[in-house]
XYZ file of C-alpha atoms in Angstrom:
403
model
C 27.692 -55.468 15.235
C 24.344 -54.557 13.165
C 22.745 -55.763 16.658
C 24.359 -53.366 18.810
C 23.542 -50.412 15.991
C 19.948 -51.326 15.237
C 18.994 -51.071 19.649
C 20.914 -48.343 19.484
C 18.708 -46.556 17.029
C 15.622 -48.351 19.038
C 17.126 -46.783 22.663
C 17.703 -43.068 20.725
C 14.468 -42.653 20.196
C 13.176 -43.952 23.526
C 14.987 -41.512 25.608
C 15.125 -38.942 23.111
C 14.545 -35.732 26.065
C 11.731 -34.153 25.229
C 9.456 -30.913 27.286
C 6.227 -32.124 28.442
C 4.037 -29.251 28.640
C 1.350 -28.935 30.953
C -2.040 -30.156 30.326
C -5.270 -28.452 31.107
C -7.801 -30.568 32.462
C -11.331 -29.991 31.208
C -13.780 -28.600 33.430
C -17.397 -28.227 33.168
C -18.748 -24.949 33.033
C -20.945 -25.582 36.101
C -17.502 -25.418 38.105
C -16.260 -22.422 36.795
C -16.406 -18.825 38.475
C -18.681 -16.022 36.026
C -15.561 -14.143 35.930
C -11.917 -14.925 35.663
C -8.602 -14.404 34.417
C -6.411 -17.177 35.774
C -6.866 -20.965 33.707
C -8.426 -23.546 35.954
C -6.586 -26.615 36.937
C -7.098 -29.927 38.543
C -6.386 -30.495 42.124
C -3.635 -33.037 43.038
C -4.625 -36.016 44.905
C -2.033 -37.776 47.055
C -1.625 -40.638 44.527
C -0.204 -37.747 41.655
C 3.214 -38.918 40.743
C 5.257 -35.524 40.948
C 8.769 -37.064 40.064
C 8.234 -35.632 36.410
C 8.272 -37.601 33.029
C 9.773 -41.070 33.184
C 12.222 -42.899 31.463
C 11.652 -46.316 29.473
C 13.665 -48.538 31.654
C 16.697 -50.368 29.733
C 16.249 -53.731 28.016
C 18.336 -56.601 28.909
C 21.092 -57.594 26.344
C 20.201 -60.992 24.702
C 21.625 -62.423 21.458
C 19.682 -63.302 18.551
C 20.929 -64.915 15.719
C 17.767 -63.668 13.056
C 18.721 -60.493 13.838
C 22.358 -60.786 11.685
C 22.799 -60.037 8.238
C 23.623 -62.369 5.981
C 27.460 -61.875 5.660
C 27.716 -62.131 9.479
C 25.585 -64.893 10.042
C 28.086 -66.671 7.210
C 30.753 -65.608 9.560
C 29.054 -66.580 12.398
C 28.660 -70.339 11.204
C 32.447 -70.694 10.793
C 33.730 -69.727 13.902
C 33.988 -72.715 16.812
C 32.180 -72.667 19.928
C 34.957 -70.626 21.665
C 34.818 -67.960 19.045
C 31.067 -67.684 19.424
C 30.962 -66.972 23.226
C 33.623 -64.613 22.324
C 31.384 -62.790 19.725
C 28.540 -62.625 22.103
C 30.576 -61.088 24.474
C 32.096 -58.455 22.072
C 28.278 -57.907 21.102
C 27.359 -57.126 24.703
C 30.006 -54.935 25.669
C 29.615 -52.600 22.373
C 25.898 -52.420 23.441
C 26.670 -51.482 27.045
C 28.979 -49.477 25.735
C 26.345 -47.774 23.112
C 23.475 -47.296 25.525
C 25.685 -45.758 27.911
C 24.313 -42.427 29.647
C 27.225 -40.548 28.399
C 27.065 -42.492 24.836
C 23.244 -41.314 24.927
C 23.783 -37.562 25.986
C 26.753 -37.341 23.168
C 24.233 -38.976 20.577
C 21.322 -36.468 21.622
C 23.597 -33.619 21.144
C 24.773 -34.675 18.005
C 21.107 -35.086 16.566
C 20.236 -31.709 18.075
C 23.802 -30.168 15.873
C 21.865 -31.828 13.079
C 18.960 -30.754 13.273
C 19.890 -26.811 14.112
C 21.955 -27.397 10.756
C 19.316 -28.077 9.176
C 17.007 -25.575 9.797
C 19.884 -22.595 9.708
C 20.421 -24.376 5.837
C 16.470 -24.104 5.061
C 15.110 -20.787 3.358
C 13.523 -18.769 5.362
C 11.494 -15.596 5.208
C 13.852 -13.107 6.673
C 16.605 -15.100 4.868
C 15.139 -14.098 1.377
C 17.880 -11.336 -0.078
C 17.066 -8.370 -0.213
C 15.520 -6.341 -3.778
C 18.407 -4.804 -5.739
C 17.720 -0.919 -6.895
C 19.394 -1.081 -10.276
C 21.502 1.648 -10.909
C 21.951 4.401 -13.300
C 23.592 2.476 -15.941
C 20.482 -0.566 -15.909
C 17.498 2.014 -15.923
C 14.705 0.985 -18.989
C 16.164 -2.373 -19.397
C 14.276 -5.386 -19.461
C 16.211 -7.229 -16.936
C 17.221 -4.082 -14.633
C 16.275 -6.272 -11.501
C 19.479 -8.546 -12.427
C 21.737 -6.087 -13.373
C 22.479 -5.046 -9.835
C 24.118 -1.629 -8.801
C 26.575 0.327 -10.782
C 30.289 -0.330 -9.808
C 32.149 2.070 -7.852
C 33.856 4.700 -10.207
C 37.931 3.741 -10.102
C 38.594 6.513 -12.485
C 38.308 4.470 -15.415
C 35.415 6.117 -16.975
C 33.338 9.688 -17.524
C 31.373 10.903 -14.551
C 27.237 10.972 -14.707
C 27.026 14.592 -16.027
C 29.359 13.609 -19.064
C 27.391 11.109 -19.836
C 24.545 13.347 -20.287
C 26.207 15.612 -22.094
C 27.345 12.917 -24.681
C 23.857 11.328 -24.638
C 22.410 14.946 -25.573
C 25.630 15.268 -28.103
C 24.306 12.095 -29.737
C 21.093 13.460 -29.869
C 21.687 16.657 -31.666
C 23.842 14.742 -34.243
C 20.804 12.248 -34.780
C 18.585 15.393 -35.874
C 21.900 16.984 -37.978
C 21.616 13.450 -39.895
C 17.788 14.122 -40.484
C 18.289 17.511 -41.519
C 20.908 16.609 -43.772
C 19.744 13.445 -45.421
C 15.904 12.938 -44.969
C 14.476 16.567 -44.564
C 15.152 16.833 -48.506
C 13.156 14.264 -49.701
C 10.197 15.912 -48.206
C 9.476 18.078 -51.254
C 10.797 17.727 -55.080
C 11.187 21.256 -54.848
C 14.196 21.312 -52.445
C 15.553 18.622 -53.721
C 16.762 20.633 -56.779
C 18.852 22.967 -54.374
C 20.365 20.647 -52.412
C 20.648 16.864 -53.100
C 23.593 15.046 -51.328
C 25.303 12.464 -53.936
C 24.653 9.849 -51.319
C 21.250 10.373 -50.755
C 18.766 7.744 -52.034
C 15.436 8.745 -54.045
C 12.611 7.024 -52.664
C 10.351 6.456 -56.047
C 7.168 5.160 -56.143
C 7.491 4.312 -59.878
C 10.442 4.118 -62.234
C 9.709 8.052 -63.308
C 9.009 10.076 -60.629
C 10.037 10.246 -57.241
C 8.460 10.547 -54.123
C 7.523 14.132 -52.748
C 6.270 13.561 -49.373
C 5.358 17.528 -48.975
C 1.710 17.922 -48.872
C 0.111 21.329 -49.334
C -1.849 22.418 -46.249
C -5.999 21.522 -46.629
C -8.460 22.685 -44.271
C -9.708 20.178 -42.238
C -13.556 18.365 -43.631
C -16.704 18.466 -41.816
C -16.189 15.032 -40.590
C -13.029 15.827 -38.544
C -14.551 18.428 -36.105
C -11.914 17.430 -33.448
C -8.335 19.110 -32.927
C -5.880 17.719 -30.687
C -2.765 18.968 -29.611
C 0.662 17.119 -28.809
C 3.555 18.049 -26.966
C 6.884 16.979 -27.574
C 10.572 17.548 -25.187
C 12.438 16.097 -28.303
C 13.227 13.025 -26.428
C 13.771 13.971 -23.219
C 11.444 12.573 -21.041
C 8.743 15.035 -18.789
C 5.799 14.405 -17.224
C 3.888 17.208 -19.240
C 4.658 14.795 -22.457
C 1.966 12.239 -21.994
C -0.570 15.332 -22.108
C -3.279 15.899 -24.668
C -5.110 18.825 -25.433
C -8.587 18.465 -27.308
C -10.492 21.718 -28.898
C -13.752 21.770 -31.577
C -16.357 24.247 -31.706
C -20.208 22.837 -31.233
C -21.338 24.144 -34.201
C -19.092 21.972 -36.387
C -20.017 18.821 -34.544
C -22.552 16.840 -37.075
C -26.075 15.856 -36.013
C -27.005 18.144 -33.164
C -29.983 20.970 -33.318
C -29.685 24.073 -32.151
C -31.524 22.638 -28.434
C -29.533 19.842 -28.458
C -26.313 22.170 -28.628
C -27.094 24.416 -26.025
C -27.793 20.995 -23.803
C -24.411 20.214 -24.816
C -22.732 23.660 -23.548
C -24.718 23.479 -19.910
C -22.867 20.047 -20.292
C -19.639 21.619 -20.411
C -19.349 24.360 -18.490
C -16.852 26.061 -17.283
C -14.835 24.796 -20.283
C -16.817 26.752 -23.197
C -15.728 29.772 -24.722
C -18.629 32.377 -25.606
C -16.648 34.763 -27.702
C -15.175 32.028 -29.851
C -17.832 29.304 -29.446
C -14.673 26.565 -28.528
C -14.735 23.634 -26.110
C -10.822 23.040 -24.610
C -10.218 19.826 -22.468
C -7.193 18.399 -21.685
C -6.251 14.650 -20.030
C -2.777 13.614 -18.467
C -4.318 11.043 -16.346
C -2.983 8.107 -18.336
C 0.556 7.655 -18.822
C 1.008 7.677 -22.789
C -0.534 10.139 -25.396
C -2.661 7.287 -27.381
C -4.400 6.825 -24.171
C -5.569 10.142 -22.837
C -6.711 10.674 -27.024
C -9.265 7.794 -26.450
C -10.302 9.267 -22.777
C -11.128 12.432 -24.556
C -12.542 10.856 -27.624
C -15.045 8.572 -25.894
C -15.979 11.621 -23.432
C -17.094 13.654 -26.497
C -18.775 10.740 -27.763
C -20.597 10.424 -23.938
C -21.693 14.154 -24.306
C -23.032 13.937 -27.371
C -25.221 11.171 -26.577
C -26.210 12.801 -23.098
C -26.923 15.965 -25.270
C -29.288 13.502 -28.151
C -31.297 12.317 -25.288
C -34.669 14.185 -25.146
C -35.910 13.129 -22.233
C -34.262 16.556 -20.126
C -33.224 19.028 -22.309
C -32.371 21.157 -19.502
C -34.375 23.996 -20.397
C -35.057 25.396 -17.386
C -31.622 25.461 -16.329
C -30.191 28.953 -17.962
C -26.981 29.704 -19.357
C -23.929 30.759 -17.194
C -20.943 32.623 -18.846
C -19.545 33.625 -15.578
C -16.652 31.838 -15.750
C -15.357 33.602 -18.640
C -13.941 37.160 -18.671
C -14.276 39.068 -21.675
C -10.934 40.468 -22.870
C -11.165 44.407 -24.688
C -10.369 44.330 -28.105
C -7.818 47.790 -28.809
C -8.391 48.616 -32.242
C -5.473 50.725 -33.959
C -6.783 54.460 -34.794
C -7.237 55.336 -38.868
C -5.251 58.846 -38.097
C -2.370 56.952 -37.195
C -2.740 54.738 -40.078
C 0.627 54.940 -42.317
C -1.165 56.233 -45.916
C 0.747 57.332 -49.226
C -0.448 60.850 -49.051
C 1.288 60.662 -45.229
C 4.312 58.805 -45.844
C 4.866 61.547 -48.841
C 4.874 64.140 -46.442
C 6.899 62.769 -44.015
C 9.438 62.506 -46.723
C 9.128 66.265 -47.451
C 9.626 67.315 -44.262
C 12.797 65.148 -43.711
C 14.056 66.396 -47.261
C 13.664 70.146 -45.689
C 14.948 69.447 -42.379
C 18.464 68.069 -43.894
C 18.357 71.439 -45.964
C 18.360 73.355 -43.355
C 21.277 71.687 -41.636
C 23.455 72.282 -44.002
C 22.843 75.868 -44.213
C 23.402 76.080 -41.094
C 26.582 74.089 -41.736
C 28.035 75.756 -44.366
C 27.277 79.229 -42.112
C 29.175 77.933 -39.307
C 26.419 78.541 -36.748
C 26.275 74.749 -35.929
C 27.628 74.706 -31.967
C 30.541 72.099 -31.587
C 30.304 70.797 -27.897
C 33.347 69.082 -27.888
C 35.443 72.021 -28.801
C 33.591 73.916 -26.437
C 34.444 71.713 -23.781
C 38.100 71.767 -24.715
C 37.920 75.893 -24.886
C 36.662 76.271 -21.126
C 39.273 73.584 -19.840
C 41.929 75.382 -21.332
C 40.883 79.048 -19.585
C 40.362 77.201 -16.590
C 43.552 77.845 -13.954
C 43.450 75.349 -11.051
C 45.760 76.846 -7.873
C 46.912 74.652 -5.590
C 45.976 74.831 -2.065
C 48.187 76.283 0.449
C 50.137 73.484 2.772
C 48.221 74.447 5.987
C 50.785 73.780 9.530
C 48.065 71.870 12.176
C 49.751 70.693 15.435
C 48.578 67.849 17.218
C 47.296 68.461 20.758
C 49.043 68.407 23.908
C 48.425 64.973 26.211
C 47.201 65.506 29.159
C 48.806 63.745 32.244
C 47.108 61.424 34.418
C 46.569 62.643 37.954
C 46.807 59.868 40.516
C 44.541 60.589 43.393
C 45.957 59.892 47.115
C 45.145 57.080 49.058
C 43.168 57.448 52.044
């Protein structure tokens, strides 16, 4: 039987159907027209076979004992003469049977299932699921991609605004615990007023503790540069990441007098004459420690552009324009509040209250309310007269005559 399978593989693959597409015959460019759109062919010549692709005829059955395996060929060595004809002939009939047209067409169709399987099981590009948007409940984890979406809401849980009210609850409790426990360590002080039993001394030493309260000190010559810091107290905005940089060019070390007025044409529109202050500001980055070192290392470039004598711009003249000069009101000294004036004042309200109570005590104060009540008393309201008003006569319709 291993025979009848093995040429049946062998006859599969000989008359496997396959689409011959049509060949283009090379031409030579002599033979060719300057312009066209339609592919050139060969002519046919009467010998052209036009019958289309044909089939590898069908080999003639013939036995062959090297072709067995060993456990048949065993088999095959015990039977008698009569039993060998009759394997033969079982041998042909299964391969007559096997390369049958109909036994070929079921095969092919079979192989094509297979191989359509195949391909429907191998990834593909439009195959490839889709990205998951993580939901509310995954967003700023690591592995949001994984998480998936958020479940539908059965009515087992809060809604989305709850949960930001409890997240903002938590909050506020989280700065009531600061308040309460840390703020007092800050200065030795305090600490003396109120001091929680369960609140923990940090000591530097066995003797005295900690007082992390440091008096305010003016900032030295080496620290020219201010920056400012916003804060949403955890919340997050997108004005948060900005930084705000300020220092006035006379503090900044190293330059001459030439050398700073290089550095204001430098900057601009962003000097202030009246106060002699530079203000810049970054948000271009998306943390704070970043747009600090933008602004750092852009002083640090206008500085050296300022240091470098080769064009000290000095035929390029100042320009304030930019900035608008604001009056200064200055409070008038006669409406100063002195001692000799507030005395006075005083002595005039002392006589003033005198003189109501004289006035008082004479009776020639004027009570409005019992005035009021005086005038509504002498006041007689009459009632209006019931006045009789008939309603109008209707007028009847007159019906013209028909003509």
């Amino acid at each position: 039987m291993a025979v009848a399978f093995n040429r049946l593989g062998f006859a599969t693959l000989r008359h496997s159907c396959r689409i011959q597409c049509r060949r283009k015959e090379w031409m030579g460019l002599s033979n060719r027209r300057p312009f066209q759109s339609a592919p050139a062919f060969r002519a046919r010549s009467n010998g052209d076979d036009l019958s289309g692709p044909r089939k590898t005829p069908k080999e003639p059955y013939s036995f062959n004992y090297d072709q067995l395996v060993p456990e048949e060929r065993h088999h095959y060595d015990l039977l008698s003469p009569e039993e060998k004809k009759k394997f033969q002939a079982d041998e042909r009939a299964a391969y007559e049977h096997l390369t049958s047209p109909e036994m070929e067409s079921e095969l092919q169709g079979m192989v094509s299932q297979a191989v359509y399987d195949i391909s429907r099981k191998s990834p593909r590009e439009r195959d490839i699921p889709p990205r998951i948007t993580p939901g509310l409940m995954a967003m700023g984890e690591v592995d949001e991609q994984d998480s998936g979406e958020d479940e539908d809401f059965e009515g087992d849980d809060i809604t989305s605004i709850a949960h930001g009210e409890l997240e903002q609850h938590r909050e506020i409790r989280e700065y009531a615990r600061i308040a309460a426990w840390e703020m007092p360590m800050l200065s030795s002080k305090f600490r003396h007023h109120y001091r929680p039993q369960a609140v923990t001394v940090l000591m530097i030493d066995s003797q005295t503790p900690t007082e992390l309260a440091k008096p305010f000190v003016l900032p030295s010559q080496d620290k020219p540069l201010r920056f400012r810091y916003t804060t949403y107290m955890g919340e997050t905005h997108p004005a948060a990441k900005k930084v705000v940089l300020e220092f006035c060019t006379r503090d900044l070390p190293g330059l001459s007098e030439a050398q700073r007025i290089k550095l204001v044409k430098l900057i601009g529109v962003r000097y202030n004459p009246d106060t002699d202050l530079v203000k810049m500001s970054c948000e271009m980055f998306e943390t704070q420690a970043q747009n600090k070192r933008y602004l750092g290392d852009l002083v640090d470039t206008l500085m050296a552009e300022a240091r470098d004598a080769s064009d000290m711009f000095e035929d390029v003249p100042l320009d304030f324009r930019h900035h608008k000069a604001k009056p200064k009101f200055e409070f008038p000294e006669q409406w100063k509040l002195t001692e000799e004036r507030r005395a006075q004042l005083d002595e005039n309200l002392k006589q003033r209250e005198l003189a109501e109570k004289e006035r008082e005590e004479a009776g020639r104060l004027v009570d409005g309310a019992k005035i009021i009540e005086q005038v509504m008393e002498a006041m007689t309201v009459k009632a209006p007269a019931a006045v009789k008003v008939e309603a109008p006569k209707r007028k009847s319709k007159q019906r013209l005559p028909m003509r």
